[in-house]
mmCIF file of C-alpha atoms and ligand atoms in Angstrom:
data_model
loop_
_atom_site.group_PDB
_atom_site.id
_atom_site.type_symbol
_atom_site.label_atom_id
_atom_site.label_comp_id
_atom_site.label_asym_id
_atom_site.label_seq_id
_atom_site.Cartn_x
_atom_site.Cartn_y
_atom_site.Cartn_z
ATOM 1 C CA MET S 11 73.081 2.864 15.196
ATOM 2 C CA LYS S 12 72.936 -0.717 15.472
ATOM 3 C CA VAL S 13 69.521 -2.079 14.411
ATOM 4 C CA GLU S 14 69.700 -5.262 16.711
ATOM 5 C CA ARG S 15 70.166 -3.187 19.763
ATOM 6 C CA ASP S 16 68.397 -0.053 19.300
ATOM 7 C CA LEU S 17 65.186 -1.150 17.252
ATOM 8 C CA HIS S 18 62.044 -1.667 19.214
ATOM 9 C CA MET S 19 58.309 -0.216 19.359
ATOM 10 C CA ASN S 20 57.517 1.617 22.438
ATOM 11 C CA ARG S 21 57.243 -0.666 25.315
ATOM 12 C CA GLY S 22 54.681 -1.401 28.053
ATOM 13 C CA ASP S 23 51.030 -0.577 27.563
ATOM 14 C CA GLY S 24 50.985 3.039 28.743
ATOM 15 C CA GLU S 25 49.580 6.035 26.847
ATOM 16 C CA THR S 26 52.724 6.181 24.287
ATOM 17 C CA SER S 27 53.172 2.471 24.091
ATOM 18 C CA TYR S 28 53.233 0.614 20.696
ATOM 19 C CA ALA S 29 50.337 -1.883 22.512
ATOM 20 C CA ALA S 30 48.193 1.440 22.766
ATOM 21 C CA ASN S 31 49.039 2.987 19.535
ATOM 22 C CA SER S 32 48.732 0.073 17.069
ATOM 23 C CA ARG S 33 45.517 0.329 15.387
ATOM 24 C CA LEU S 34 46.920 1.133 11.780
ATOM 25 C CA GLN S 35 48.915 -2.304 11.660
ATOM 26 C CA LYS S 36 45.704 -4.108 13.309
ATOM 27 C CA LYS S 37 43.665 -2.899 10.326
ATOM 28 C CA SER S 38 46.288 -4.494 7.978
ATOM 29 C CA ILE S 39 46.088 -7.828 9.984
ATOM 30 C CA LEU S 40 42.279 -7.949 9.506
ATOM 31 C CA LYS S 41 42.777 -6.446 5.855
ATOM 32 C CA THR S 42 45.148 -9.857 4.874
ATOM 33 C CA ARG S 43 43.102 -12.292 6.728
ATOM 34 C CA PRO S 44 41.482 -14.239 3.836
ATOM 35 C CA VAL S 45 44.803 -14.346 2.428
ATOM 36 C CA LEU S 46 46.101 -15.617 5.920
ATOM 37 C CA HIS S 47 43.530 -18.079 6.124
ATOM 38 C CA LYS S 48 44.301 -19.747 2.734
ATOM 39 C CA ALA S 49 47.829 -20.103 3.654
ATOM 40 C CA VAL S 50 46.792 -21.821 7.025
ATOM 41 C CA ALA S 51 44.600 -24.179 5.213
ATOM 42 C CA ALA S 52 47.911 -24.943 2.732
ATOM 43 C CA ALA S 53 50.411 -25.400 5.680
ATOM 44 C CA HIS S 54 47.852 -27.241 7.786
ATOM 45 C CA ALA S 55 47.466 -29.731 5.003
ATOM 46 C CA SER S 56 51.053 -29.936 4.202
ATOM 47 C CA SER S 57 51.966 -30.546 8.281
ATOM 48 C CA LEU S 58 49.286 -33.342 8.493
ATOM 49 C CA SER S 59 50.285 -35.247 5.214
ATOM 50 C CA SER S 60 53.656 -35.131 6.408
ATOM 51 C CA GLY S 61 53.090 -36.636 9.584
ATOM 52 C CA ALA S 62 54.653 -33.908 11.688
ATOM 53 C CA GLY S 63 53.959 -33.988 15.323
ATOM 54 C CA ALA S 64 52.609 -30.271 15.226
ATOM 55 C CA MET S 65 52.087 -27.477 13.049
ATOM 56 C CA VAL S 66 54.986 -24.899 13.362
ATOM 57 C CA VAL S 67 53.905 -21.250 13.066
ATOM 58 C CA ALA S 68 56.306 -18.348 13.234
ATOM 59 C CA ASP S 69 55.303 -14.416 13.269
ATOM 60 C CA LEU S 70 58.005 -12.757 12.539
ATOM 61 C CA GLY S 71 58.565 -9.032 13.904
ATOM 62 C CA CYS S 72 55.538 -9.845 16.580
ATOM 63 C CA SER S 73 56.146 -6.878 18.755
ATOM 64 C CA SER S 74 53.792 -6.451 21.939
ATOM 65 C CA GLY S 75 50.383 -5.724 22.597
ATOM 66 C CA PRO S 76 46.863 -6.599 21.020
ATOM 67 C CA ASN S 77 48.205 -7.298 17.686
ATOM 68 C CA THR S 78 50.681 -10.190 18.938
ATOM 69 C CA LEU S 79 48.100 -12.238 19.975
ATOM 70 C CA LEU S 80 45.612 -11.395 17.212
ATOM 71 C CA VAL S 81 47.797 -13.446 15.001
ATOM 72 C CA VAL S 82 47.731 -16.331 17.175
ATOM 73 C CA SER S 83 44.023 -16.084 17.314
ATOM 74 C CA GLU S 84 43.471 -15.561 13.659
ATOM 75 C CA VAL S 85 45.797 -18.942 12.830
ATOM 76 C CA LEU S 86 43.961 -20.706 15.810
ATOM 77 C CA GLY S 87 40.245 -19.714 14.692
ATOM 78 C CA ALA S 88 41.379 -20.975 10.877
ATOM 79 C CA VAL S 89 42.616 -24.148 12.052
ATOM 80 C CA ALA S 90 39.425 -25.008 14.278
ATOM 81 C CA ASN S 91 37.250 -24.186 11.219
ATOM 82 C CA LEU S 92 39.300 -26.566 9.063
ATOM 83 C CA HIS S 93 39.008 -29.269 12.101
ATOM 84 C CA GLU S 94 35.167 -28.515 12.176
ATOM 85 C CA GLU S 95 34.954 -29.022 8.268
ATOM 86 C CA GLN S 96 36.948 -31.971 8.596
ATOM 87 C CA ALA S 97 34.588 -33.409 11.197
ATOM 88 C CA ALA S 98 31.715 -32.780 9.184
ATOM 89 C CA VAL S 99 32.824 -34.659 6.397
ATOM 90 C CA SER S 100 33.617 -37.487 8.218
ATOM 91 C CA GLY S 101 30.272 -37.306 9.998
ATOM 92 C CA VAL S 102 28.400 -38.482 6.743
ATOM 93 C CA ARG S 103 31.213 -40.681 5.145
ATOM 94 C CA PRO S 104 32.613 -43.570 6.984
ATOM 95 C CA SER S 105 36.153 -42.546 7.387
ATOM 96 C CA PRO S 106 38.390 -42.357 10.358
ATOM 97 C CA PRO S 107 38.034 -39.611 12.909
ATOM 98 C CA PRO S 108 40.121 -36.462 11.757
ATOM 99 C CA ARG S 109 43.344 -35.867 13.379
ATOM 100 C CA VAL S 110 43.683 -32.755 15.480
ATOM 101 C CA GLN S 111 46.849 -31.320 14.880
ATOM 102 C CA HIS S 112 48.799 -29.418 17.695
ATOM 103 C CA LEU S 113 49.927 -25.910 17.024
ATOM 104 C CA GLN S 114 53.452 -24.649 18.004
ATOM 105 C CA PHE S 115 53.764 -20.699 17.708
ATOM 106 C CA PHE S 116 57.161 -18.927 17.781
ATOM 107 C CA LEU S 117 56.513 -15.313 18.505
ATOM 108 C CA ASN S 118 59.732 -13.657 17.041
ATOM 109 C CA ASP S 119 61.143 -9.988 17.350
ATOM 110 C CA LEU S 120 64.514 -8.305 18.122
ATOM 111 C CA PRO S 121 65.729 -8.724 21.834
ATOM 112 C CA GLY S 122 64.860 -5.291 22.669
ATOM 113 C CA ASN S 123 61.021 -6.076 22.300
ATOM 114 C CA ASP S 124 58.706 -6.178 25.044
ATOM 115 C CA PHE S 125 58.210 -9.701 25.120
ATOM 116 C CA ASN S 126 57.351 -9.525 29.044
ATOM 117 C CA LEU S 127 54.227 -7.757 27.988
ATOM 118 C CA VAL S 128 53.210 -10.656 25.462
ATOM 119 C CA PHE S 129 54.057 -13.343 28.294
ATOM 120 C CA GLN S 130 51.813 -11.520 30.723
ATOM 121 C CA SER S 131 49.015 -11.467 28.467
ATOM 122 C CA LEU S 132 49.129 -14.961 27.445
ATOM 123 C CA GLU S 133 47.042 -16.435 30.377
ATOM 124 C CA VAL S 134 44.101 -13.899 29.883
ATOM 125 C CA PHE S 135 44.261 -14.737 26.303
ATOM 126 C CA LYS S 136 44.016 -18.291 26.726
ATOM 127 C CA LYS S 137 41.108 -18.068 28.820
ATOM 128 C CA LEU S 138 39.060 -15.636 26.897
ATOM 129 C CA SER S 139 39.921 -17.164 23.482
ATOM 130 C CA ALA S 140 38.802 -20.903 25.105
ATOM 131 C CA LYS S 141 35.535 -19.129 26.284
ATOM 132 C CA GLU S 142 35.093 -17.154 22.755
ATOM 133 C CA SER S 143 35.454 -20.198 20.727
ATOM 134 C CA GLY S 144 32.623 -22.027 22.326
ATOM 135 C CA GLU S 145 31.656 -24.697 19.998
ATOM 136 C CA ALA S 146 34.459 -24.554 17.528
ATOM 137 C CA ALA S 147 37.114 -26.112 20.350
ATOM 138 C CA LEU S 148 40.364 -24.677 19.584
ATOM 139 C CA PRO S 149 43.264 -27.264 18.832
ATOM 140 C CA PRO S 150 45.762 -27.411 21.750
ATOM 141 C CA TYR S 151 48.600 -24.755 21.003
ATOM 142 C CA TYR S 152 51.856 -23.724 22.708
ATOM 143 C CA VAL S 153 53.447 -20.442 22.487
ATOM 144 C CA ALA S 154 56.869 -19.520 22.894
ATOM 145 C CA GLY S 155 59.205 -16.323 22.369
ATOM 146 C CA LEU S 156 62.108 -16.165 20.066
ATOM 147 C CA PRO S 157 64.429 -13.130 20.248
ATOM 148 C CA GLY S 158 66.614 -12.584 17.305
ATOM 149 C CA SER S 159 66.671 -10.592 14.070
ATOM 150 C CA PHE S 160 65.098 -12.255 11.007
ATOM 151 C CA TYR S 161 67.752 -11.438 8.991
ATOM 152 C CA THR S 162 69.747 -14.119 10.655
ATOM 153 C CA ARG S 163 68.849 -18.090 10.823
ATOM 154 C CA LEU S 164 66.213 -18.382 13.648
ATOM 155 C CA PHE S 165 65.022 -22.476 13.167
ATOM 156 C CA PRO S 166 66.650 -25.692 11.707
ATOM 157 C CA ASP S 167 66.426 -26.958 8.435
ATOM 158 C CA ARG S 168 62.826 -27.600 7.102
ATOM 159 C CA CYS S 169 60.812 -27.081 10.407
ATOM 160 C CA VAL S 170 58.595 -24.435 9.976
ATOM 161 C CA HIS S 171 55.205 -24.914 8.196
ATOM 162 C CA LEU S 172 54.039 -21.093 8.075
ATOM 163 C CA PHE S 173 55.865 -17.845 8.225
ATOM 164 C CA HIS S 174 53.559 -14.728 8.896
ATOM 165 C CA SER S 175 55.255 -10.950 9.184
ATOM 166 C CA SER S 176 53.191 -7.911 9.363
ATOM 167 C CA TYR S 177 54.355 -4.501 9.139
ATOM 168 C CA CYS S 178 57.842 -5.162 9.873
ATOM 169 C CA LEU S 179 59.845 -5.970 6.285
ATOM 170 C CA MET S 180 60.263 -2.222 5.464
ATOM 171 C CA TRP S 181 62.834 -2.040 8.272
ATOM 172 C CA ARG S 182 66.313 -2.849 6.945
ATOM 173 C CA SER S 183 68.987 -4.902 8.727
ATOM 174 C CA LYS S 184 71.116 -1.667 9.064
ATOM 175 C CA VAL S 185 71.567 1.784 7.786
ATOM 176 C CA PRO S 186 73.681 1.487 4.396
ATOM 177 C CA ASP S 187 77.043 1.265 5.342
ATOM 178 C CA GLU S 188 78.154 4.755 3.470
ATOM 179 C CA LEU S 189 75.570 6.613 5.290
ATOM 180 C CA ALA S 190 76.103 5.024 8.854
ATOM 181 C CA ARG S 191 80.154 6.038 8.569
ATOM 182 C CA GLY S 192 78.601 9.285 8.970
ATOM 183 C CA ALA S 193 78.974 10.910 5.667
ATOM 184 C CA VAL S 194 76.692 14.051 5.283
ATOM 185 C CA ILE S 195 75.227 13.033 1.927
ATOM 186 C CA ASN S 196 71.580 13.269 2.702
ATOM 187 C CA GLU S 197 71.486 16.677 4.426
ATOM 188 C CA GLY S 198 68.678 17.426 6.799
ATOM 189 C CA ASN S 199 66.938 14.219 6.039
ATOM 190 C CA MET S 200 66.380 10.873 7.886
ATOM 191 C CA TYR S 201 64.989 8.977 4.738
ATOM 192 C CA ILE S 202 64.682 9.461 1.021
ATOM 193 C CA TRP S 203 62.904 12.784 0.558
ATOM 194 C CA GLU S 204 62.287 15.245 -2.094
ATOM 195 C CA ASP S 205 66.208 16.777 -2.252
ATOM 196 C CA THR S 206 68.108 13.278 -1.420
ATOM 197 C CA PRO S 207 70.678 12.431 -4.148
ATOM 198 C CA GLN S 208 70.379 9.553 -6.408
ATOM 199 C CA SER S 209 73.233 7.858 -4.959
ATOM 200 C CA VAL S 210 71.776 7.950 -1.791
ATOM 201 C CA VAL S 211 68.413 6.237 -3.043
ATOM 202 C CA LYS S 212 70.641 3.425 -4.856
ATOM 203 C CA LEU S 213 72.180 2.845 -1.286
ATOM 204 C CA TYR S 214 68.710 2.296 0.316
ATOM 205 C CA GLN S 215 67.542 0.365 -2.810
ATOM 206 C CA ARG S 216 70.603 -2.095 -2.685
ATOM 207 C CA GLN S 217 70.062 -2.419 1.024
ATOM 208 C CA PHE S 218 66.379 -3.412 0.359
ATOM 209 C CA GLN S 219 67.467 -5.931 -2.350
ATOM 210 C CA GLU S 220 70.455 -7.531 -0.015
ATOM 211 C CA ASP S 221 67.899 -7.946 2.930
ATOM 212 C CA LEU S 222 64.814 -9.424 1.234
ATOM 213 C CA SER S 223 67.095 -12.035 -0.747
ATOM 214 C CA LEU S 224 68.593 -13.006 2.399
ATOM 215 C CA PHE S 225 65.500 -13.245 4.082
ATOM 216 C CA LEU S 226 64.160 -15.493 1.707
ATOM 217 C CA LYS S 227 67.016 -17.458 1.309
ATOM 218 C CA LEU S 228 67.023 -18.078 5.011
ATOM 219 C CA ARG S 229 63.204 -18.689 5.505
ATOM 220 C CA HIS S 230 63.371 -21.072 2.373
ATOM 221 C CA ARG S 231 65.717 -23.231 3.862
ATOM 222 C CA GLU S 232 63.643 -23.230 7.360
ATOM 223 C CA LEU S 233 60.244 -24.139 5.712
ATOM 224 C CA ALA S 234 58.866 -27.600 5.383
ATOM 225 C CA ALA S 235 57.860 -29.058 2.104
ATOM 226 C CA ASN S 236 55.142 -27.016 0.770
ATOM 227 C CA GLY S 237 55.638 -24.336 3.408
ATOM 228 C CA GLN S 238 53.821 -21.002 3.173
ATOM 229 C CA MET S 239 54.616 -17.637 4.015
ATOM 230 C CA VAL S 240 52.396 -14.424 4.496
ATOM 231 C CA LEU S 241 53.978 -11.072 4.331
ATOM 232 C CA ALA S 242 52.528 -7.473 4.554
ATOM 233 C CA PHE S 243 54.805 -4.507 4.590
ATOM 234 C CA LEU S 244 54.912 -0.906 3.706
ATOM 235 C CA GLY S 245 55.544 -0.061 0.224
ATOM 236 C CA ARG S 246 55.437 2.648 -2.301
ATOM 237 C CA LYS S 247 52.968 3.435 -5.206
ATOM 238 C CA ASN S 248 54.181 6.581 -6.497
ATOM 239 C CA ARG S 249 56.696 5.809 -9.117
ATOM 240 C CA ASP S 250 59.016 8.643 -8.212
ATOM 241 C CA VAL S 251 61.211 7.337 -5.477
ATOM 242 C CA LEU S 252 61.719 10.762 -4.082
ATOM 243 C CA ARG S 253 57.962 11.341 -3.490
ATOM 244 C CA GLY S 254 57.025 8.149 -2.063
ATOM 245 C CA GLU S 255 53.834 8.253 0.415
ATOM 246 C CA VAL S 256 56.173 7.018 3.591
ATOM 247 C CA SER S 257 58.921 9.325 2.512
ATOM 248 C CA TYR S 258 56.351 12.100 3.673
ATOM 249 C CA THR S 259 55.993 10.333 6.994
ATOM 250 C CA TRP S 260 59.459 10.782 7.555
ATOM 251 C CA GLY S 261 60.171 14.033 5.671
ATOM 252 C CA LEU S 262 57.454 16.056 7.886
ATOM 253 C CA LEU S 263 59.515 14.476 10.914
ATOM 254 C CA ALA S 264 62.740 15.623 9.735
ATOM 255 C CA GLN S 265 60.961 19.188 9.217
ATOM 256 C CA ALA S 266 60.056 18.973 12.927
ATOM 257 C CA LEU S 267 63.746 18.242 13.791
ATOM 258 C CA GLN S 268 65.018 21.064 11.346
ATOM 259 C CA SER S 269 62.731 23.414 13.446
ATOM 260 C CA LEU S 270 64.400 22.240 16.623
ATOM 261 C CA VAL S 271 67.749 22.591 15.025
ATOM 262 C CA LYS S 272 66.697 26.322 14.114
ATOM 263 C CA GLN S 273 65.763 26.797 17.756
ATOM 264 C CA GLY S 274 68.984 25.902 19.055
ATOM 265 C CA ARG S 275 67.799 22.877 20.714
ATOM 266 C CA VAL S 276 69.168 20.031 18.488
ATOM 267 C CA GLU S 277 72.842 20.174 16.777
ATOM 268 C CA LYS S 278 72.722 20.135 13.121
ATOM 269 C CA ALA S 279 75.115 17.840 12.932
ATOM 270 C CA LYS S 280 73.274 15.468 15.123
ATOM 271 C CA LEU S 281 70.167 15.520 12.395
ATOM 272 C CA ASP S 282 72.647 15.161 9.512
ATOM 273 C CA SER S 283 73.884 11.634 11.051
ATOM 274 C CA PHE S 284 70.448 10.227 11.881
ATOM 275 C CA ASN S 285 69.601 7.887 8.998
ATOM 276 C CA LEU S 286 66.322 5.388 9.223
ATOM 277 C CA PRO S 287 67.089 1.767 8.525
ATOM 278 C CA PHE S 288 64.109 1.644 6.477
ATOM 279 C CA TYR S 289 63.064 1.579 2.818
ATOM 280 C CA ALA S 290 59.553 0.991 1.342
ATOM 281 C CA PRO S 291 59.691 -0.510 -2.111
ATOM 282 C CA SER S 292 57.285 -0.385 -5.025
ATOM 283 C CA ILE S 293 55.445 -3.576 -5.697
ATOM 284 C CA ASP S 294 57.562 -4.349 -8.961
ATOM 285 C CA GLU S 295 60.847 -4.152 -6.540
ATOM 286 C CA ALA S 296 59.436 -6.663 -4.068
ATOM 287 C CA ARG S 297 58.741 -8.733 -7.074
ATOM 288 C CA ASP S 298 62.011 -8.732 -8.789
ATOM 289 C CA VAL S 299 63.561 -9.772 -5.803
ATOM 290 C CA ILE S 300 61.377 -12.621 -5.136
ATOM 291 C CA GLU S 301 61.530 -13.887 -8.836
ATOM 292 C CA GLN S 302 65.454 -13.665 -8.650
ATOM 293 C CA SER S 303 65.486 -15.811 -5.576
ATOM 294 C CA GLY S 304 63.783 -18.696 -7.571
ATOM 295 C CA VAL S 305 63.114 -20.305 -4.065
ATOM 296 C CA PHE S 306 59.418 -18.972 -3.846
ATOM 297 C CA ASP S 307 56.216 -19.004 -6.153
ATOM 298 C CA ILE S 308 53.955 -15.947 -5.495
ATOM 299 C CA SER S 309 50.477 -16.967 -4.958
ATOM 300 C CA HIS S 310 49.088 -13.805 -4.130
ATOM 301 C CA ILE S 311 50.234 -10.013 -4.354
ATOM 302 C CA GLN S 312 48.414 -6.944 -3.879
ATOM 303 C CA LEU S 313 48.727 -3.505 -2.473
ATOM 304 C CA PHE S 314 46.236 -1.964 -0.587
ATOM 305 C CA GLU S 315 46.079 1.554 1.082
ATOM 306 C CA SER S 316 45.396 2.586 4.321
ATOM 307 C CA ASN S 317 44.684 6.123 5.861
ATOM 308 C CA TRP S 318 47.519 7.472 7.585
ATOM 309 C CA ASP S 319 45.088 8.671 10.627
ATOM 310 C CA PRO S 320 44.940 5.044 12.352
ATOM 311 C CA HIS S 321 41.390 6.125 13.449
ATOM 312 C CA ASP S 322 40.089 7.174 9.995
ATOM 313 C CA ASP S 323 38.039 4.257 8.836
ATOM 314 C CA LEU S 324 36.217 6.165 5.950
ATOM 315 C CA ASP S 325 38.293 4.385 3.054
ATOM 316 C CA ASP S 326 35.886 5.378 0.000
ATOM 317 C CA ASP S 327 35.974 9.395 0.834
ATOM 318 C CA GLY S 328 38.555 10.295 -1.821
ATOM 319 C CA ASP S 329 40.697 13.279 -0.487
ATOM 320 C CA LEU S 330 38.381 14.329 2.576
ATOM 321 C CA VAL S 331 40.059 14.775 5.845
ATOM 322 C CA LEU S 332 37.427 15.368 8.257
ATOM 323 C CA ASP S 333 39.462 17.074 11.045
ATOM 324 C CA SER S 334 43.190 17.358 10.208
ATOM 325 C CA VAL S 335 44.144 18.744 13.684
ATOM 326 C CA ARG S 336 42.952 15.534 15.171
ATOM 327 C CA SER S 337 44.284 13.273 12.495
ATOM 328 C CA GLY S 338 47.621 14.964 12.825
ATOM 329 C CA ALA S 339 47.630 13.877 16.633
ATOM 330 C CA ASN S 340 46.796 10.694 15.621
ATOM 331 C CA VAL S 341 49.250 10.097 13.283
ATOM 332 C CA ALA S 342 52.037 11.586 15.747
ATOM 333 C CA ARG S 343 50.815 9.093 18.404
ATOM 334 C CA ALA S 344 51.291 6.205 16.198
ATOM 335 C CA ILE S 345 54.807 7.446 14.658
ATOM 336 C CA ARG S 346 55.664 8.170 18.081
ATOM 337 C CA ALA S 347 55.105 4.521 19.365
ATOM 338 C CA VAL S 348 57.593 3.244 16.433
ATOM 339 C CA ALA S 349 60.141 5.585 16.151
ATOM 340 C CA GLU S 350 60.539 7.042 19.963
ATOM 341 C CA PRO S 351 63.292 4.488 20.852
ATOM 342 C CA LEU S 352 65.375 5.276 17.625
ATOM 343 C CA ILE S 353 64.672 9.136 18.206
ATOM 344 C CA ALA S 354 65.572 9.077 21.851
ATOM 345 C CA ARG S 355 68.743 7.247 21.799
ATOM 346 C CA HIS S 356 70.170 9.615 18.951
ATOM 347 C CA PHE S 357 68.777 12.856 20.030
ATOM 348 C CA GLY S 358 68.165 12.406 23.740
ATOM 349 C CA GLU S 359 64.642 11.903 25.587
ATOM 350 C CA HIS S 360 64.118 15.713 26.242
ATOM 351 C CA VAL S 361 63.413 16.622 22.467
ATOM 352 C CA LEU S 362 60.236 14.104 22.330
ATOM 353 C CA ASP S 363 57.233 16.043 23.615
ATOM 354 C CA GLU S 364 58.088 19.165 21.505
ATOM 355 C CA LEU S 365 59.010 17.257 18.582
ATOM 356 C CA PHE S 366 56.125 15.049 18.415
ATOM 357 C CA LYS S 367 53.960 18.221 18.911
ATOM 358 C CA MET S 368 55.625 19.992 16.211
ATOM 359 C CA TYR S 369 55.377 16.770 14.137
ATOM 360 C CA ALA S 370 51.323 16.693 14.683
ATOM 361 C CA ARG S 371 51.135 20.243 13.516
ATOM 362 C CA ASN S 372 53.243 19.459 10.159
ATOM 363 C CA VAL S 373 51.089 16.327 9.776
ATOM 364 C CA ALA S 374 47.950 18.449 10.013
ATOM 365 C CA ALA S 375 48.947 21.185 7.581
ATOM 366 C CA HIS S 376 50.087 18.412 5.104
ATOM 367 C CA LEU S 377 46.753 16.553 5.311
ATOM 368 C CA GLN S 378 44.930 19.637 4.530
ATOM 369 C CA LYS S 379 46.721 19.728 1.118
ATOM 370 C CA VAL S 380 46.671 15.968 0.353
ATOM 371 C CA LYS S 381 44.954 13.138 2.194
ATOM 372 C CA THR S 382 48.301 10.794 1.695
ATOM 373 C CA LYS S 383 47.894 6.905 2.639
ATOM 374 C CA TYR S 384 50.190 4.151 3.242
ATOM 375 C CA PRO S 385 50.463 1.810 0.594
ATOM 376 C CA VAL S 386 50.626 -1.889 2.008
ATOM 377 C CA ILE S 387 52.324 -4.582 -0.022
ATOM 378 C CA VAL S 388 50.732 -8.209 0.671
ATOM 379 C CA LEU S 389 52.447 -11.513 -0.477
ATOM 380 C CA SER S 390 51.709 -14.727 -0.137
ATOM 381 C CA LEU S 391 54.551 -17.105 -0.829
ATOM 382 C CA LYS S 392 55.052 -20.994 -1.445
ATOM 383 C CA ALA S 393 58.454 -22.219 -1.071
ATOM 384 C CA ARG S 394 59.545 -24.109 -4.011
ATOM 385 C CA ARG S 395 61.317 -27.589 -4.229
ATOM 386 C CA VAL S 396 64.981 -26.435 -5.400
ATOM 387 C CA PRO S 397 68.008 -28.571 -5.445
ATOM 388 C CA LYS S 398 70.095 -28.134 -1.995
ATOM 389 C CA CYS S 399 72.801 -26.413 -4.144
ATOM 390 C CA GLN S 400 70.514 -24.093 -5.740
ATOM 391 C CA ALA S 401 69.073 -22.789 -2.337
ATOM 392 C CA ASN S 402 72.533 -22.724 -0.940
ATOM 393 C CA GLY S 403 73.615 -20.777 -4.128
ATOM 394 C CA ASN S 404 76.448 -23.188 -4.929
ATOM 395 C CA CYS S 405 75.432 -25.342 -7.747
ATOM 396 C CA HIS S 406 78.272 -26.050 -10.247
HETATM 397 C C1 SAM C 641 55.269 -1.941 13.204
HETATM 398 S S1 SAM C 641 55.848 -3.172 14.379
HETATM 399 C C2 SAM C 641 54.641 -4.540 13.783
HETATM 400 C C3 SAM C 641 54.240 -5.547 14.793
HETATM 401 C C4 SAM C 641 53.423 -6.592 14.571
HETATM 402 N N1 SAM C 641 53.638 -7.530 13.643
HETATM 403 C C5 SAM C 641 52.056 -5.594 14.245
HETATM 404 O O1 SAM C 641 51.445 -5.710 12.980
HETATM 405 O O2 SAM C 641 51.406 -4.784 14.984
HETATM 406 C C6 SAM C 641 57.329 -3.877 13.343
HETATM 407 C C7 SAM C 641 58.281 -4.912 14.271
HETATM 408 O O3 SAM C 641 59.069 -5.301 13.446
HETATM 409 C C8 SAM C 641 60.607 -5.896 14.527
HETATM 410 N N2 SAM C 641 61.634 -6.000 13.562
HETATM 411 C C9 SAM C 641 62.062 -5.031 12.689
HETATM 412 N N3 SAM C 641 63.151 -5.591 11.992
HETATM 413 C C10 SAM C 641 63.488 -6.493 12.594
HETATM 414 C C11 SAM C 641 64.392 -7.847 12.583
HETATM 415 N N4 SAM C 641 65.270 -7.838 11.833
HETATM 416 N N5 SAM C 641 64.035 -9.051 13.148
HETATM 417 C C12 SAM C 641 63.216 -9.320 13.909
HETATM 418 N N6 SAM C 641 62.122 -8.273 14.170
HETATM 419 C C13 SAM C 641 62.190 -7.113 13.634
HETATM 420 C C14 SAM C 641 60.311 -4.179 15.361
HETATM 421 O O4 SAM C 641 61.307 -4.719 16.348
HETATM 422 C C15 SAM C 641 58.843 -4.384 15.646
HETATM 423 O O5 SAM C 641 58.430 -4.950 16.619
#
């Protein structure tokens, strides 16, 4: 598997597309709204005080569908509110009229992302948001697509004021080398699961640490002074790494593949050689990497939980799953929109319908026993001023 080539969400806006099945991720964007708005205010202030021609905002792993432009809309709305507040202050005190800052958005994802869908929806988005903003006129803004991995440099030095990334950083830059070489060391699984050897857990953990510290180093170089970064990604609440909540998501999918192996419809060797480029860390694991990087201060860190079923909005209902069959089908649709391209490339398209039917049944049976929730880690980070040699890791 080559992540840069193979990883993308289901394209288009049809029944199985990510665009039509990203309610779970939408809920996370809405939940992190207050954190994002605070970071926008800080980034806006720093772009104004530095005299930059525009406030530069990049959404990393933007995907395609309504969530992509929801992020743009949230940032625009937050800046419009700031302009209004400034106008109200200068209305009561004699002061120069507030400067309206232009916004430049960069929407980043891997090259296989359905950027066309995003670009095609821009005109309607612009018209609708201008109409809806009413009194609070939106600042002038420009939107560009930026294909490439966020585990590489994406921008020149010090030119971005705000990075945002939602539901992306649990994806690794690659499958850990030893697993990718084809060694059968996590038989029957596609990720960490109850019988995964500790040596394999360590491979995933090391890959996570390397990826996140590289990501922080790269973004720090690209951020302007006082630059901000808001990150939300899947994590783990259970201390036991073999029983992490997201492990169940992939474990139940591996079980469905095992059933296809038993029926002779999938080769066992194919299943044994399929490994996800994924790791959901605990909040402590994430904090440790950030602290060790030495280039960001943590302004906010939290973990919230989100029901597996994207359509289940009952948050304070303890362990109650009202209709496990329906929830199983909803979870299967959400996971299919994310994992289908990787599965289809490895196992072939012919397995998809039967696989996700079985998966829906496995999830329904699991939800009858325990209402599992996705833990989501939310971070707001502020770039630290550090000597250039420290950021590059070559101080003597
Ligand atoms: C679950 S989607 C989230 C999309 C969107 N942010 C949302 O909240 O709906 C994860 C996205 O991260 C992207 N992604 C994963 N690894 C990436 C990388 N190394 N560089 C850029 N994008 C990446 C995937 O292609 C996918 O579009």
